[in-house]
N, CA, C and O of each residue as an XYZ file, in Angstrom:
600
protein
N       0.895     -1.138     -0.001
C       0.012     -0.077      0.038
C       0.883      1.287      0.052
O       1.734      1.475      0.922
N       0.636      2.145     -0.886
C       1.393      3.432     -0.977
C       0.981      4.353      0.180
O      -0.191      4.514      0.522
N       2.005      4.926      0.736
C       1.826      6.002      1.661
C       1.663      7.301      1.012
O       2.455      7.600      0.119
N       0.742      8.101      1.347
C       0.543      9.367      0.771
C       1.145     10.496      1.749
O       0.847     10.619      2.937
N       2.018     11.269      1.052
C       2.648     12.322      1.770
C       1.873     13.634      1.525
O       1.735     14.085      0.388
N       1.368     14.239      2.635
C       0.513     15.352      2.502
C       1.171     16.562      1.810
O       0.494     17.429      1.257
N       2.494     16.589      1.861
C       3.241     17.671      1.231
C       3.081     17.659     -0.332
O       3.158     18.667     -1.035
N       2.843     16.347     -0.792
C       2.713     16.292     -2.239
C       1.350     16.670     -2.781
O       1.140     16.702     -3.993
N       0.472     16.942     -1.924
C      -0.924     17.314     -2.362
C      -1.045     18.681     -2.883
O      -2.061     19.065     -3.462
N       0.028     19.449     -2.672
C      -0.153     20.800     -3.165
C      -0.434     21.762     -2.069
O      -0.785     21.340     -0.967
N      -0.294     23.083     -2.317
C      -0.685     24.078     -1.331
C      -2.182     24.234     -1.120
O      -2.937     24.184     -2.091
N      -2.618     24.412      0.052
C      -4.067     24.546      0.349
C      -4.508     25.915     -0.167
O      -3.817     26.921     -0.012
N      -5.657     25.908     -0.768
C      -6.226     27.179     -1.433
C      -6.966     27.962     -0.387
O      -7.860     27.443      0.282
N      -6.590     29.225     -0.245
C      -7.219     30.041      0.659
C      -8.055     31.147     -0.008
O      -8.461     32.112      0.639
N      -8.296     30.983     -1.298
C      -9.181     31.957     -2.005
C     -10.654     31.763     -1.713
O     -11.082     30.772     -1.120
N     -11.397     32.737     -2.149
C     -12.858     32.586     -1.981
C     -13.389     31.728     -2.979
O     -13.240     32.028     -4.164
N     -14.067     30.564     -2.599
C     -14.578     29.631     -3.656
C     -15.806     30.159     -4.331
O     -16.176     29.597     -5.362
N     -16.499     31.211     -3.845
C     -17.648     31.754     -4.458
C     -17.332     32.762     -5.430
O     -18.223     33.172     -6.173
N     -16.043     33.250     -5.512
C     -15.729     34.304     -6.412
C     -15.061     33.676     -7.604
O     -14.058     32.972     -7.484
N     -15.612     33.934     -8.716
C     -15.066     33.505    -10.029
C     -14.709     34.640    -10.839
O     -15.593     35.210    -11.478
N     -13.464     35.050    -10.890
C     -12.972     36.334    -11.555
C     -13.362     36.338    -12.941
O     -13.813     37.392    -13.391
N     -13.251     35.223    -13.771
C     -13.499     35.234    -15.185
C     -14.994     35.435    -15.331
O     -15.408     36.287    -16.117
N     -15.872     34.649    -14.572
C     -17.375     34.750    -14.707
C     -17.810     36.190    -14.318
O     -18.799     36.681    -14.863
N     -17.153     36.826    -13.464
C     -17.582     38.156    -13.110
C     -17.198     39.289    -14.106
O     -17.668     40.424    -14.022
N     -16.288     38.884    -15.080
C     -15.904     39.849    -16.031
C     -14.681     40.718    -15.606
O     -14.213     41.571    -16.361
N     -14.217     40.480    -14.442
C     -13.042     41.336    -13.960
C     -11.963     40.378    -13.467
O     -12.060     39.762    -12.405
N     -11.019     40.300    -14.231
C      -9.785     39.429    -13.872
C      -8.618     40.258    -13.717
O      -7.506     39.741    -13.824
N      -8.760     41.607    -13.451
C      -7.639     42.542    -13.187
C      -7.051     42.964    -14.504
O      -7.317     42.402    -15.567
N      -6.213     44.018    -14.369
C      -5.560     44.521    -15.577
C      -4.624     43.476    -16.222
O      -3.919     42.791    -15.482
N      -4.584     43.334    -17.422
C      -3.657     42.586    -18.103
C      -2.532     43.499    -18.620
O      -2.715     44.334    -19.506
N      -1.340     43.281    -17.996
C      -0.255     44.279    -18.245
C       0.181     44.213    -19.724
O       0.685     45.202    -20.256
N       0.000     43.100    -20.370
C       0.564     43.044    -21.802
C      -0.412     43.409    -22.810
O      -0.077     43.689    -23.961
N      -1.686     43.412    -22.378
C      -2.741     43.755    -23.398
C      -3.296     45.070    -23.318
O      -4.295     45.344    -23.982
N      -2.706     45.975    -22.514
C      -3.237     47.352    -22.424
C      -4.380     47.462    -21.348
O      -4.334     46.786    -20.320
N      -5.327     48.270    -21.597
C      -6.335     48.561    -20.595
C      -7.258     47.256    -20.356
O      -7.412     46.413    -21.241
N      -7.822     47.170    -19.161
C      -8.727     46.001    -19.001
C      -9.915     46.007    -19.959
O     -10.229     47.056    -20.521
N     -10.589     44.868    -20.166
C     -11.646     44.715    -21.069
C     -12.813     45.355    -20.553
O     -13.632     45.813    -21.350
N     -13.007     45.453    -19.220
C     -14.179     46.202    -18.690
C     -13.791     47.171    -17.533
O     -12.752     47.093    -16.879
N     -14.706     48.026    -17.390
C     -14.450     48.986    -16.145
C     -14.519     48.161    -14.879
O     -15.207     47.142    -14.812
N     -13.813     48.609    -13.908
C     -13.745     47.881    -12.662
C     -15.168     47.967    -11.986
O     -15.797     49.024    -12.005
N     -15.628     46.894    -11.422
C     -16.986     46.868    -10.894
C     -16.985     47.739     -9.596
O     -15.921     47.999     -9.034
N     -18.189     48.188     -9.123
C     -18.241     49.005     -7.960
C     -17.596     48.442     -6.704
O     -17.497     47.221     -6.579
N     -17.182     49.222     -5.828
C     -16.547     48.734     -4.573
C     -17.604     48.029     -3.807
O     -18.790     48.345     -3.908
N     -17.166     47.045     -3.018
C     -18.052     46.266     -2.147
C     -18.747     47.059     -1.256
O     -19.897     46.743     -0.952
N     -18.148     48.182     -0.724
C     -18.880     49.016      0.287
C     -19.995     49.787     -0.385
O     -20.991     50.070      0.281
N     -19.906     50.141     -1.630
C     -21.028     50.834     -2.276
C     -22.210     49.774     -2.479
O     -23.383     50.077     -2.265
N     -21.834     48.595     -2.878
C     -22.832     47.657     -3.218
C     -23.507     47.279     -1.871
O     -24.730     47.153     -1.814
N     -22.682     47.092     -0.752
C     -23.375     46.732      0.488
C     -24.295     47.826      1.099
O     -25.332     47.578      1.713
N     -23.811     49.023      0.868
C     -24.709     50.213      1.396
C     -26.052     50.128      0.569
O     -27.140     50.255      1.132
N     -25.938     49.913     -0.764
C     -27.149     49.978     -1.525
C     -28.075     48.803     -1.275
O     -29.294     48.969     -1.242
N     -27.497     47.595     -1.095
C     -28.341     46.437     -0.737
C     -28.967     46.556      0.677
O     -30.116     46.198      0.936
N     -28.112     47.086      1.550
C     -28.535     47.201      2.983
C     -29.812     48.154      3.050
O     -30.742     47.966      3.834
N     -29.750     49.085      2.233
C     -30.892     50.044      2.237
C     -32.207     49.625      1.390
O     -33.220     50.324      1.359
N     -32.070     48.466      0.748
C     -33.061     48.014     -0.144
C     -34.172     47.380      0.681
O     -33.944     46.875      1.780
N     -35.413     47.419      0.108
C     -36.626     46.943      0.740
C     -36.548     45.445      0.871
O     -37.018     44.895      1.867
N     -35.984     44.781     -0.077
C     -35.913     43.278      0.098
C     -34.928     42.800      1.231
O     -35.171     41.794      1.898
N     -33.858     43.537      1.404
C     -32.935     43.260      2.511
C     -33.680     43.509      3.849
O     -33.595     42.697      4.770
N     -34.374     44.587      3.933
C     -35.013     44.926      5.174
C     -36.135     43.870      5.462
O     -36.376     43.513      6.616
N     -36.770     43.414      4.443
C     -37.818     42.423      4.664
C     -37.103     41.128      5.220
O     -37.582     40.496      6.161
N     -36.043     40.803      4.647
C     -35.403     39.514      5.165
C     -35.041     39.685      6.639
O     -35.277     38.808      7.470
N     -34.452     40.861      6.931
C     -34.140     41.085      8.402
C     -35.336     41.129      9.299
O     -35.311     40.688     10.448
N     -36.498     41.732      8.678
C     -37.665     41.801      9.523
C     -38.252     40.389      9.788
O     -38.701     40.093     10.895
N     -38.236     39.558      8.780
C     -38.732     38.184      8.986
C     -37.925     37.372      9.880
O     -38.435     36.546     10.637
N     -36.511     37.618      9.800
C     -35.615     36.970     10.767
C     -35.895     37.337     12.243
O     -35.974     36.469     13.112
N     -36.043     38.661     12.493
C     -36.215     39.278     13.759
C     -37.559     38.806     14.363
O     -37.634     38.486     15.549
N     -38.641     38.770     13.507
C     -39.907     38.388     14.020
C     -39.963     36.901     14.410
O     -40.861     36.511     15.156
N     -39.073     36.095     13.951
C     -39.038     34.737     14.406
C     -38.041     34.522     15.574
O     -38.361     33.858     16.560
N     -36.862     35.084     15.441
C     -35.777     34.791     16.330
C     -35.951     35.426     17.751
O     -35.724     34.770     18.768
N     -36.365     36.738     17.777
C     -36.494     37.422     19.044
C     -37.537     36.693     19.962
O     -37.205     36.400     21.110
N     -38.838     36.380     19.470
C     -39.658     35.762     20.302
C     -39.238     34.377     20.745
O     -39.412     34.006     21.905
N     -38.670     33.593     19.790
C     -38.123     32.296     20.093
C     -37.091     32.247     21.167
O     -37.100     31.397     22.057
N     -36.195     33.198     21.048
C     -35.008     33.214     22.097
C     -35.738     33.598     23.479
O     -35.497     32.942     24.492
N     -36.592     34.627     23.490
C     -37.228     35.000     24.702
C     -38.032     33.845     25.375
O     -38.031     33.682     26.595
N     -38.703     33.073     24.522
C     -39.498     32.007     25.069
C     -38.542     30.939     25.600
O     -38.802     30.384     26.667
N     -37.461     30.632     24.912
C     -36.566     29.566     25.338
C     -35.845     30.009     26.644
O     -35.704     29.248     27.601
N     -35.434     31.190     26.617
C     -34.751     31.669     27.935
C     -35.680     31.772     29.080
O     -35.204     31.561     30.195
N     -36.997     32.080     28.970
C     -37.965     31.975     30.006
C     -38.152     30.651     30.441
O     -38.205     30.436     31.652
N     -38.275     29.606     29.519
C     -38.394     28.244     29.855
C     -37.200     27.671     30.563
O     -37.364     26.844     31.461
N     -35.939     28.097     30.177
C     -34.784     27.603     30.896
C     -34.713     28.279     32.265
O     -34.356     27.587     33.219
N     -35.025     29.588     32.455
C     -34.959     30.223     33.673
C     -36.007     29.669     34.569
O     -35.721     29.525     35.757
N     -37.192     29.340     34.137
C     -38.164     28.743     34.921
C     -37.732     27.316     35.509
O     -38.041     26.996     36.657
N     -37.059     26.543     34.727
C     -36.519     25.380     35.142
C     -35.470     25.560     36.256
O     -35.471     24.837     37.253
N     -34.579     26.542     36.058
C     -33.533     26.646     36.993
C     -34.122     27.294     38.387
O     -33.650     26.963     39.474
N     -35.182     28.235     38.266
C     -35.748     28.753     39.441
C     -36.514     27.716     40.166
O     -36.461     27.669     41.395
N     -37.273     26.825     39.429
C     -38.000     25.792     40.022
C     -37.096     24.889     40.812
O     -37.379     24.507     41.948
N     -35.957     24.550     40.145
C     -34.964     23.536     40.787
C     -34.387     24.174     41.968
O     -34.033     23.399     42.857
N     -34.219     25.414     42.161
C     -33.677     26.019     43.399
C     -34.682     26.478     44.346
O     -34.363     26.557     45.532
N     -35.923     26.810     43.950
C     -36.888     27.318     44.978
C     -37.908     26.207     45.459
O     -38.427     26.235     46.575
N     -38.128     25.300     44.583
C     -39.141     24.234     45.040
C     -38.515     22.905     44.773
O     -38.952     22.196     43.867
N     -37.550     22.550     45.491
C     -36.884     21.235     45.282
C     -37.756     20.000     45.580
O     -37.565     18.908     45.044
N     -38.750     20.261     46.496
C     -39.593     19.134     46.820
C     -40.520     18.753     45.566
O     -40.732     17.576     45.271
N     -41.034     19.786     44.880
C     -41.842     19.526     43.684
C     -40.936     18.884     42.687
O     -41.342     17.870     42.119
N     -39.756     19.358     42.412
C     -38.916     18.794     41.423
C     -38.469     17.349     41.697
O     -38.198     16.570     40.783
N     -38.406     17.028     43.008
C     -38.034     15.655     43.338
C     -39.213     14.729     43.391
O     -39.009     13.577     43.774
N     -40.393     15.091     43.060
C     -41.586     14.337     43.046
C     -41.422     13.262     41.955
O     -41.172     13.582     40.793
N     -41.562     12.022     42.335
C     -41.546     10.950     41.379
C     -42.620     10.949     40.397
O     -43.769     11.238     40.730
N     -42.279     10.612     39.102
C     -43.457     10.555     38.189
C     -43.579      9.076     37.728
O     -44.670      8.519     37.853
N     -42.483      8.388     37.185
C     -42.577      7.013     36.848
C     -41.290      6.426     37.327
O     -40.220      6.818     36.862
N     -41.365      5.446     38.294
C     -40.138      4.821     38.713
C     -39.205      5.847     39.380
O     -39.580      6.655     40.230
N     -37.929      5.732     38.901
C     -36.862      6.719     39.287
C     -36.930      8.058     38.573
O     -36.151      8.966     38.864
N     -37.804      8.168     37.698
C     -37.942      9.486     36.881
C     -38.785     10.535     37.682
O     -39.937     10.308     38.050
N     -38.189     11.572     37.893
C     -38.968     12.629     38.708
C     -39.189     13.842     37.840
O     -38.810     13.846     36.669
N     -39.789     14.861     38.389
C     -40.240     16.025     37.661
C     -39.010     16.757     37.109
O     -38.990     17.167     35.948
N     -38.017     16.911     37.933
C     -36.717     17.550     37.475
C     -36.139     16.880     36.241
O     -35.763     17.553     35.281
N     -36.067     15.541     36.265
C     -35.463     14.819     35.132
C     -36.337     15.017     33.905
O     -35.788     15.239     32.826
N     -37.704     14.948     34.000
C     -38.484     15.205     32.917
C     -38.300     16.577     32.289
O     -38.222     16.735     31.071
N     -38.231     17.631     33.242
C     -38.078     18.986     32.810
C     -36.754     19.170     32.032
O     -36.678     19.881     31.031
N     -35.725     18.488     32.554
C     -34.403     18.522     31.944
C     -34.379     17.954     30.545
O     -33.903     18.561     29.586
N     -34.926     16.746     30.487
C     -35.084     16.135     29.121
C     -35.949     16.926     28.155
O     -35.743     16.914     26.941
N     -36.959     17.638     28.757
C     -37.750     18.562     27.908
C     -36.889     19.705     27.440
O     -37.142     20.212     26.348
N     -35.963     20.121     28.124
C     -35.084     21.198     27.590
C     -34.318     20.690     26.346
O     -34.111     21.479     25.423
N     -33.905     19.463     26.279
C     -33.246     18.936     25.163
C     -34.342     18.964     23.988
O     -34.071     19.475     22.902
N     -35.459     18.450     24.232
C     -36.541     18.327     23.249
C     -36.811     19.672     22.694
O     -36.956     19.825     21.481
N     -36.886     20.680     23.556
C     -37.152     22.023     23.218
C     -36.133     22.560     22.294
O     -36.457     23.250     21.328
N     -34.887     22.256     22.574
C     -33.824     22.769     21.735
C     -33.855     22.168     20.288
O     -33.624     22.889     19.317
N     -34.145     20.830     20.160
C     -34.374     20.216     18.827
C     -35.569     20.770     18.209
O     -35.506     21.127     17.033
N     -36.654     20.883     18.868
C     -37.821     21.443     18.291
C     -37.609     22.857     17.781
O     -38.076     23.172     16.686
N     -36.883     23.785     18.568
C     -36.615     25.136     18.127
C     -35.698     25.136     16.919
O     -35.906     25.944     16.014
N     -34.749     24.320     16.861
C     -33.793     24.118     15.698
C     -34.533     23.699     14.448
O     -34.212     24.205     13.372
N     -35.513     22.797     14.524
C     -36.347     22.275     13.494
C     -37.248     23.580     12.977
O     -37.321     23.880     11.785
N     -37.856     24.238     13.931
C     -38.742     25.437     13.567
C     -37.931     26.495     12.936
O     -38.390     27.064     11.946
N     -36.717     26.834     13.426
C     -35.910     27.737     12.748
C     -35.584     27.417     11.340
O     -35.748     28.250     10.449
N     -35.091     26.134     11.104
C     -34.719     25.801      9.764
C     -36.027     25.817      8.851
O     -35.918     26.246      7.703
N     -37.131     25.411      9.270
C     -38.351     25.394      8.546
C     -38.794     26.885      8.231
O     -39.239     27.153      7.114
N     -38.677     27.822      9.180
C     -38.922     29.145      9.006
C     -38.038     29.754      7.983
O     -38.509     30.470      7.100
N     -36.741     29.486      8.077
C     -35.805     30.073      7.079
C     -36.030     29.479      5.743
O     -35.879     30.231      4.781
N     -36.368     28.245      5.531
C     -36.618     27.662      4.271
C     -37.892     28.204      3.587
O     -37.956     28.377      2.370
N     -38.892     28.458      4.437
C     -40.130     28.925      3.817
C     -40.298     30.415      3.725
O     -41.018     30.916      2.861
N     -39.636     31.128      4.612
C     -39.887     32.579      4.649
C     -38.714     33.407      4.281
O     -38.963     34.566      3.949
N     -37.453     33.008      4.282
C     -36.351     33.838      4.045
C     -35.382     33.358      2.955
O     -34.805     34.180      2.243
N     -35.214     32.163      2.831
C     -34.185     31.646      1.894
C     -34.371     32.137      0.405
O     -33.399     32.540     -0.234
N     -35.600     32.097     -0.116
C     -35.803     32.453     -1.444
C     -35.530     33.951     -1.659
O     -34.921     34.339     -2.656
N     -35.973     34.762     -0.743
C     -35.662     36.251     -0.859
C     -34.129     36.447     -0.688
O     -33.563     37.271     -1.406
N     -33.451     35.750      0.202
C     -32.003     35.958      0.348
C     -31.416     35.480     -0.825
O     -30.485     36.150     -1.271
N     -31.759     34.448     -1.436
C     -30.997     33.934     -2.651
C     -31.168     34.909     -3.792
O     -30.249     35.074     -4.594
N     -32.386     35.602     -3.902
C     -32.546     36.611     -4.893
C     -31.706     37.711     -4.638
O     -31.119     38.258     -5.572
N     -31.574     38.123     -3.399
C     -30.705     39.275     -3.044
C     -29.278     38.962     -3.364
O     -28.543     39.843     -3.810
N     -28.844     37.707     -3.149
C     -27.523     37.246     -3.471
C     -27.211     37.473     -4.935
O     -26.185     38.037     -5.316
N     -28.139     37.008     -5.723
C     -27.982     37.228     -7.165
C     -27.903     38.726     -7.639
O     -27.096     39.118     -8.482
N     -28.777     39.478     -7.039
C     -28.795     40.905     -7.306
C     -27.488     41.548     -6.919
O     -26.951     42.398     -7.630
N     -26.963     41.103     -5.721
C     -25.696     41.546     -5.292
C     -24.565     41.234     -6.136
O     -23.692     42.068     -6.375
N     -24.556     39.993     -6.620
C     -23.495     39.495     -7.521
C     -23.530     40.309     -8.794
O     -22.483     40.745     -9.272
N     -24.659     40.516     -9.334
C     -24.839     41.304    -10.636
C     -24.340     42.760    -10.297
O     -23.670     43.343    -11.150
N     -24.600     43.322     -9.214
C     -24.123     44.707     -8.836
C     -22.606     44.702     -8.780
O     -21.963     45.624     -9.281
N     -22.034     43.685     -8.182
C     -20.613     43.611     -8.058
C     -19.960     43.504     -9.423
O     -18.841     43.977     -9.622
N     -20.609     42.925    -10.299
C     -20.062     42.720    -11.681
C     -20.309     44.056    -12.497
O     -19.751     44.278    -13.572
N     -21.134     44.863    -11.929
C     -21.388     46.206    -12.671
C     -22.550     46.147    -13.630
O     -22.737     47.074    -14.418
N     -23.391     45.016    -13.589
C     -24.404     44.968    -14.525
C     -25.773     45.457    -13.980
O     -26.703     45.697    -14.750
N     -25.872     45.596    -12.672
C     -27.122     45.865    -11.966
C     -27.462     47.385    -11.857
O     -28.471     47.753    -11.255
N     -26.605     48.253    -12.447
C     -26.892     49.663    -12.151
C     -27.521     50.341    -13.352
O     -27.834     51.531    -13.295
């Protein structure tokens, strides 16, 4: 069996895999061919400022906040209620439910279940309410970076 030497694999690439200079139409000035084929695309700061102010971007942010803020508040309240109950009413938390399983253990397991349920709800909300608009914004942004969207 041949041993593979990691040094022979070549240098690791650290460039941005989402950026394709040739597809964007800007591959930098060619020193031998004279001026570049196209004008330089707008600066990222300009594009970001324009996209950030757009109604579509604000809508994505609004949809995100309308889900995340109440979900985080509800989960933190549920967690704090568990901690407060465990410290203030230990007798109730120690009450057996089934065999060796008591109220505290059930509430602790419910914390895990709540975490998974919240993760599922977040992924579903993102898929149904934000991903399509965010993908469209990404395409618009890429076009603006190439200089075609103005």
